[in-house]
mmCIF file of C-alpha atoms in Angstrom:
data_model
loop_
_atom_site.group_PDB
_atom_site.id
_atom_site.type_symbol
_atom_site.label_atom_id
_atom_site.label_comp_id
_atom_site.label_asym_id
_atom_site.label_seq_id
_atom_site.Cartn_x
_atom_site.Cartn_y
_atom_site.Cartn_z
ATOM 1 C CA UNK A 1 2.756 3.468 48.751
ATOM 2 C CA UNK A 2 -1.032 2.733 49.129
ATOM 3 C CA UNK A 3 -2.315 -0.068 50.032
ATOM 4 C CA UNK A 4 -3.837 -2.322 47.319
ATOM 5 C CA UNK A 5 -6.452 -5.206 47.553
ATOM 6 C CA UNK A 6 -8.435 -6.651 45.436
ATOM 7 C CA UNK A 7 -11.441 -9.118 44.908
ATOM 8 C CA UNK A 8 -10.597 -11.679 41.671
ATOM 9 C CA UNK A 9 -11.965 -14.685 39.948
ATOM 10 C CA UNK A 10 -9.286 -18.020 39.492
ATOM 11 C CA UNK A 11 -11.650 -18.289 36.127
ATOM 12 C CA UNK A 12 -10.907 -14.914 34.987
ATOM 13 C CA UNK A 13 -8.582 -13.651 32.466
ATOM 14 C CA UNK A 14 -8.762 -10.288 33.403
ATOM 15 C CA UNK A 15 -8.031 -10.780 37.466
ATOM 16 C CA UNK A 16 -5.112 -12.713 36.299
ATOM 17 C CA UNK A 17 -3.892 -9.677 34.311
ATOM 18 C CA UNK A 18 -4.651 -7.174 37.260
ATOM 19 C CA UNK A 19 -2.486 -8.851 39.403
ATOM 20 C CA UNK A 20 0.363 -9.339 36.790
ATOM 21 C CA UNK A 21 0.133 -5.447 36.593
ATOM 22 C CA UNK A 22 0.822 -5.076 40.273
ATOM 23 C CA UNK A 23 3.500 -7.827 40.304
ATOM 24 C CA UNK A 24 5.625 -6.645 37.304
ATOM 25 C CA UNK A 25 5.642 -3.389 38.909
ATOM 26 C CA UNK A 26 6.764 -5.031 42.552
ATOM 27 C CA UNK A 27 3.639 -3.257 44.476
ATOM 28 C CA UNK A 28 2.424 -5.588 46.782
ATOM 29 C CA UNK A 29 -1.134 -6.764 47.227
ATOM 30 C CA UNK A 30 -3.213 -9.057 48.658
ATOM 31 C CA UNK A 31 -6.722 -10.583 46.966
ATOM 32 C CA UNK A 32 -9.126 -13.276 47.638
ATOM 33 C CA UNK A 33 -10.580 -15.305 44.697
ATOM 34 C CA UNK A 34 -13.844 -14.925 45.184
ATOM 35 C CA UNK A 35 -15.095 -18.385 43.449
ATOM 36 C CA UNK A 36 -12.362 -20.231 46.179
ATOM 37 C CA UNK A 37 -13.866 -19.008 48.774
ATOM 38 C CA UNK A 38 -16.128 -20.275 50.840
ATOM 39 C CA UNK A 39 -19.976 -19.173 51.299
ATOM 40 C CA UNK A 40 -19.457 -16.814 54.347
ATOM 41 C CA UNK A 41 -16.573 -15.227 52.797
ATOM 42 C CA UNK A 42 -18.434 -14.762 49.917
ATOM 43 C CA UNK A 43 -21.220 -13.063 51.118
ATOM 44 C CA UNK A 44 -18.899 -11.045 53.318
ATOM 45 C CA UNK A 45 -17.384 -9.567 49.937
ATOM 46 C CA UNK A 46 -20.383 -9.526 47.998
ATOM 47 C CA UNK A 47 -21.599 -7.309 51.013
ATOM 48 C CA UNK A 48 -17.974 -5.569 51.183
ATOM 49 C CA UNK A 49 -18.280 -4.805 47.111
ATOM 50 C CA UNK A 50 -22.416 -3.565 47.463
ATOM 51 C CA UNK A 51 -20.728 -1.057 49.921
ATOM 52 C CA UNK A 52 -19.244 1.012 46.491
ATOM 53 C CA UNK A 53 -21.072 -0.213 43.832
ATOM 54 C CA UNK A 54 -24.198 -1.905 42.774
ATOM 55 C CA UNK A 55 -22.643 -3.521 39.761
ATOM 56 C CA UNK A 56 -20.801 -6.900 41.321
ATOM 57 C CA UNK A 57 -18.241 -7.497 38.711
ATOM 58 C CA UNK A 58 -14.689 -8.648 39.155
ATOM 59 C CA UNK A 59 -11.716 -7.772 39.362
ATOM 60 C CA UNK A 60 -12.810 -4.981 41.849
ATOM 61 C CA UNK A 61 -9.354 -3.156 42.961
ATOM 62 C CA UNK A 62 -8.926 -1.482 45.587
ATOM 63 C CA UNK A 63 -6.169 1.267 45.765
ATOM 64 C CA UNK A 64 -5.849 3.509 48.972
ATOM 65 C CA UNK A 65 -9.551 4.640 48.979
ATOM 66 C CA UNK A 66 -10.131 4.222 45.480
ATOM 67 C CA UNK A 67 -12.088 1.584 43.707
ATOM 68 C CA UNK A 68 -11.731 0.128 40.500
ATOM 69 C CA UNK A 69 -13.536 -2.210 38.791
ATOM 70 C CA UNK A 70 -12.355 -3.762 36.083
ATOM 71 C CA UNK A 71 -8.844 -4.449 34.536
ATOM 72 C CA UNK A 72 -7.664 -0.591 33.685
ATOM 73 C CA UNK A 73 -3.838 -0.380 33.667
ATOM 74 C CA UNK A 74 -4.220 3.324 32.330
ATOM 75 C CA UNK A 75 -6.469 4.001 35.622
ATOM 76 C CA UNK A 76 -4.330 1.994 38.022
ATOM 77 C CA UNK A 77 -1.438 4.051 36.799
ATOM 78 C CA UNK A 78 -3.029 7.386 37.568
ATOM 79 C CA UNK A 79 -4.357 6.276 40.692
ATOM 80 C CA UNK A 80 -0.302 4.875 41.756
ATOM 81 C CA UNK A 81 1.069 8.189 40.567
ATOM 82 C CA UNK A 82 -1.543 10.252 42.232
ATOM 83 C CA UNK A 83 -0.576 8.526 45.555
ATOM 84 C CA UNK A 84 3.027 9.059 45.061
ATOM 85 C CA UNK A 85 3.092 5.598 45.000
ATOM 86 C CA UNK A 86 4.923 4.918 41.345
ATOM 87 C CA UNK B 1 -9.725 -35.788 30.523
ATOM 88 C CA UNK B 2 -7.704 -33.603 27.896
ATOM 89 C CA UNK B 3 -9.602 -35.008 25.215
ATOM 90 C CA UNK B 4 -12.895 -34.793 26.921
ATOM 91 C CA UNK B 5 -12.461 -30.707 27.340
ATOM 92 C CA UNK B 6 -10.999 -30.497 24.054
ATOM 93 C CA UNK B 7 -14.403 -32.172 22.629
ATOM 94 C CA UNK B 8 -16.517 -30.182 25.058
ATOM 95 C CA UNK B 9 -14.975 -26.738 23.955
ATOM 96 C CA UNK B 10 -15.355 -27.651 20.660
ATOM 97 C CA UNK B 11 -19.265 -28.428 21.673
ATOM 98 C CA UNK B 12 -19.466 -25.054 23.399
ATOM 99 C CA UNK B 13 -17.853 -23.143 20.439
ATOM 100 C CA UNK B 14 -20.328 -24.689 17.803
ATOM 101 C CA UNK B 15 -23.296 -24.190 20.258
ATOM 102 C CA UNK B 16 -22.692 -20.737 20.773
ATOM 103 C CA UNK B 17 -21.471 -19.247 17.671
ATOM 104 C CA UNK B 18 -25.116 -18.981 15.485
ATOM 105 C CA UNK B 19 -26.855 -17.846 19.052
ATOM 106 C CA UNK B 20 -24.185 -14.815 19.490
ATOM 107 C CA UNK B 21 -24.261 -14.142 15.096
ATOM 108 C CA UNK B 22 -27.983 -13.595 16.075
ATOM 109 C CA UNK B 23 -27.065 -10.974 18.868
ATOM 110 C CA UNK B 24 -24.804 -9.584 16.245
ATOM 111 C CA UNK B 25 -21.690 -11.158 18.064
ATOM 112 C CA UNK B 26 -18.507 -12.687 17.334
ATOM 113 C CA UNK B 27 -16.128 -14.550 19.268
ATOM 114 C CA UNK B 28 -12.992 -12.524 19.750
ATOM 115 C CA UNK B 29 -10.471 -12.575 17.186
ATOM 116 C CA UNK B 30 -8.204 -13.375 20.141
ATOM 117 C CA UNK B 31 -8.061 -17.095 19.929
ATOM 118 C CA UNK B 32 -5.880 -17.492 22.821
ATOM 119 C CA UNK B 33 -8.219 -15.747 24.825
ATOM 120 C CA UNK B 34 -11.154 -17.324 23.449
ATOM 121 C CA UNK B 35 -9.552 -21.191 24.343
ATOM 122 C CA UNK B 36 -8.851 -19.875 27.521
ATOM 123 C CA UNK B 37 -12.345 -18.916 29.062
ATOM 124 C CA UNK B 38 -13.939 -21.612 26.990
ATOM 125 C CA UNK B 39 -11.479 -23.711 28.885
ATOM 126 C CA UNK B 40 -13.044 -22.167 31.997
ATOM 127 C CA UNK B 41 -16.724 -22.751 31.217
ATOM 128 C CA UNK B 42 -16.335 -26.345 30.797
ATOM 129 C CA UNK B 43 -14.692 -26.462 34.164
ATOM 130 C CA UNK B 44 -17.783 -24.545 35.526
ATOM 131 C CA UNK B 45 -19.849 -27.070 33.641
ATOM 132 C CA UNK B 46 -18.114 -30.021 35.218
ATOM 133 C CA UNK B 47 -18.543 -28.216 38.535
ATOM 134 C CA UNK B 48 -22.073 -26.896 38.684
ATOM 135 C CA UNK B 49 -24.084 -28.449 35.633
ATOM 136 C CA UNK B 50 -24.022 -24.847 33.584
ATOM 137 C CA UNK B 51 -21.424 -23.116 31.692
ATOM 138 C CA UNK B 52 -21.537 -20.263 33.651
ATOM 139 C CA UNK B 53 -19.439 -16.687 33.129
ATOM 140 C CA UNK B 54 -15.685 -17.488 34.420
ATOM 141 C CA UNK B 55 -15.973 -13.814 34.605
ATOM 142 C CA UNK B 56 -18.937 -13.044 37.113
ATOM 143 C CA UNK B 57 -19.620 -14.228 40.196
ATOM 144 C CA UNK B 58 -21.988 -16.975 41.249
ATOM 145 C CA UNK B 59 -24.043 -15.546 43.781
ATOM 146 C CA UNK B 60 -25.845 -18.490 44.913
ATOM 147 C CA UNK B 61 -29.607 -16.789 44.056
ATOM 148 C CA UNK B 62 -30.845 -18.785 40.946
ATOM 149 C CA UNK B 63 -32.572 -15.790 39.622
ATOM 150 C CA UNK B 64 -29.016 -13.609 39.345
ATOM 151 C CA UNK B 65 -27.192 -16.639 38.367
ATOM 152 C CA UNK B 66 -29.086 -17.315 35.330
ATOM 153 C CA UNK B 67 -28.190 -13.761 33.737
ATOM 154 C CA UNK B 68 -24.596 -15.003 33.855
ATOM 155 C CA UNK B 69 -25.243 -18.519 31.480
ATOM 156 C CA UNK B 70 -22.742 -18.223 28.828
ATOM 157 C CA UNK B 71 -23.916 -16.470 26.829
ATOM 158 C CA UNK B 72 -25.143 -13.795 28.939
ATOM 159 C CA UNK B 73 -25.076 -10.994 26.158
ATOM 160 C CA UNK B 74 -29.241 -10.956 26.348
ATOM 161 C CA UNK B 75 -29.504 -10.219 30.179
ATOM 162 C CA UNK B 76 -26.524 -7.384 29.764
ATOM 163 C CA UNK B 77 -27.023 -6.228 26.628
ATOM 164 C CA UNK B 78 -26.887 -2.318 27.472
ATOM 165 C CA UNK B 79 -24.108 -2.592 29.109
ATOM 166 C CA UNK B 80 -22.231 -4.866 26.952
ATOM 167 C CA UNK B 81 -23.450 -3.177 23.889
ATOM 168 C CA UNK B 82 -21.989 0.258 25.109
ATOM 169 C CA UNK B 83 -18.745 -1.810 25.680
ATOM 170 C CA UNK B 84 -18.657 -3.209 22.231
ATOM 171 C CA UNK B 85 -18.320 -6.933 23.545
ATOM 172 C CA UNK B 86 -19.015 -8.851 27.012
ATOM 173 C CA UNK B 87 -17.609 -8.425 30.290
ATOM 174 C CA UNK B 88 -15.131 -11.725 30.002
ATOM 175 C CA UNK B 89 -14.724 -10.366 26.461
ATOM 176 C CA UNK B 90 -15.325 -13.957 24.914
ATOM 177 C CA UNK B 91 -17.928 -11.913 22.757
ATOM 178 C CA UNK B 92 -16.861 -8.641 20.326
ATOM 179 C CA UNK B 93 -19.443 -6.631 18.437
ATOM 180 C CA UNK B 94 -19.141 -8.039 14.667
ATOM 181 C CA UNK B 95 -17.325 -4.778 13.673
ATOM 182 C CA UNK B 96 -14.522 -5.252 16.476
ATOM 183 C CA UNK B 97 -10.903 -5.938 14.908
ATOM 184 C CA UNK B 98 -8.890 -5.045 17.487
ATOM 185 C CA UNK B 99 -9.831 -6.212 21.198
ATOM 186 C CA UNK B 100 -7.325 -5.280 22.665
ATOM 187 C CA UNK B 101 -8.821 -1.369 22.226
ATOM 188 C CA UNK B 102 -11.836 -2.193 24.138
ATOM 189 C CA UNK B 103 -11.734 -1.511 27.974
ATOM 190 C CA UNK B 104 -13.654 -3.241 30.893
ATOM 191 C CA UNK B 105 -16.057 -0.210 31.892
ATOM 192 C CA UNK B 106 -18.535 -1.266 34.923
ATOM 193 C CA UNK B 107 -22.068 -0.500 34.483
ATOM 194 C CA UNK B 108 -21.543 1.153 37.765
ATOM 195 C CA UNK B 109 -19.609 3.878 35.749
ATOM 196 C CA UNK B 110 -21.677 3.992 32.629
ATOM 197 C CA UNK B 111 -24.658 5.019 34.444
ATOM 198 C CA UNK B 112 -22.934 7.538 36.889
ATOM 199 C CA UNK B 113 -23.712 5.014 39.983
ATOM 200 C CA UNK B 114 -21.605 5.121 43.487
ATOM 201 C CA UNK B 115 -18.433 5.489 42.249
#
């Protein structure tokens, strides 16, 4: 199973989805809401997130070595069963 | 409280309906969805003075922060446009009926970027 993290929003319905997805299939994850967090952890993402893409835009998944950004169930799913994961 | 968001949603809704018609806009048939992130930008209101997107981050530089003032469709308007409606997806294209066929696509992928 690969790991799977992920950068959210509390604000945002589409975070709240992403990790619904992950739950209701039982893969564990961890995240960090970006808007709770304070301003060094912040920037730490911001920087983390600038590392793979210019566009900063949540939720920004990250499965194995793969990003996503973006709630994409299809694209999590073929990313899961690529990695033997599903 | 409950009333005071209820009246401030309602504020939000009438405020930004003719400015998105203009942009050739809707708000999303989903009204669940639509309650729900209106819900947020009132919170954001109450918290920073501007209803910002619940959908984008704040990054604390006035000058990127201001491209994300509800309604942001002007400063993001090729990417949203190739999206048919706005990241948060408070805002469909007029000739969206079903939102729930629209995906979130990052500009990052649109234009071939790092990914």
């Amino acid at each position: 199973m690969p790991r799977v993290s992920m950068y959210t929003l509390s604000t945002c319905p589409w975070c709240r989805k992403t990790k619904q997805f992950f739950r209701d299939r039982q893969i564990p994850f961890d995240f960090v809401d970006y808007d709770l967090a304070d301003t060094d952890e912040q920037d730490r993402i911001v920087a983390d997130m600038r590392k793979h893409t210019s566009d900063i835009s949540f939720p920004y998944v990250v499965i194995g070595d793969r990003v996503i950004q973006g709630y994409d169930p299809d694209k999590y799913e073929q990313i899961l069963k690529e990695a033997g994961g599903k | 409280m409950t009333a005071d968001l209820e009246t401030r949603k309602n504020a939000l809704r009438h405020f930004f309906e003719p400015i998105v018609d203009k942009l050739g806009y809707k708000f999303t048939p989903d009204e669940e969805m639509v309650e729900f992130l209106l819900e947020q930008e009132v919170k954001l209101e109450d918290r920073w003075g501007i209803p910002y997107c619940p959908c984008q981050a704040l990054l604390r530089i006035r000058q990127e922060d201001m491209k994300i003032v509800c309604p942001c469709i002007p400063f993001h308007r090729k990417h949203f446009d190739a999206l048919k409606r706005c990241w948060c997806g408070l805002y469909v294209h007029k000739d969206v009926t079903d939102p729930n066929s629209l995906k979130q696509i990052p500009l990052s992928e649109l234009e071939g970027d790092k990914q």
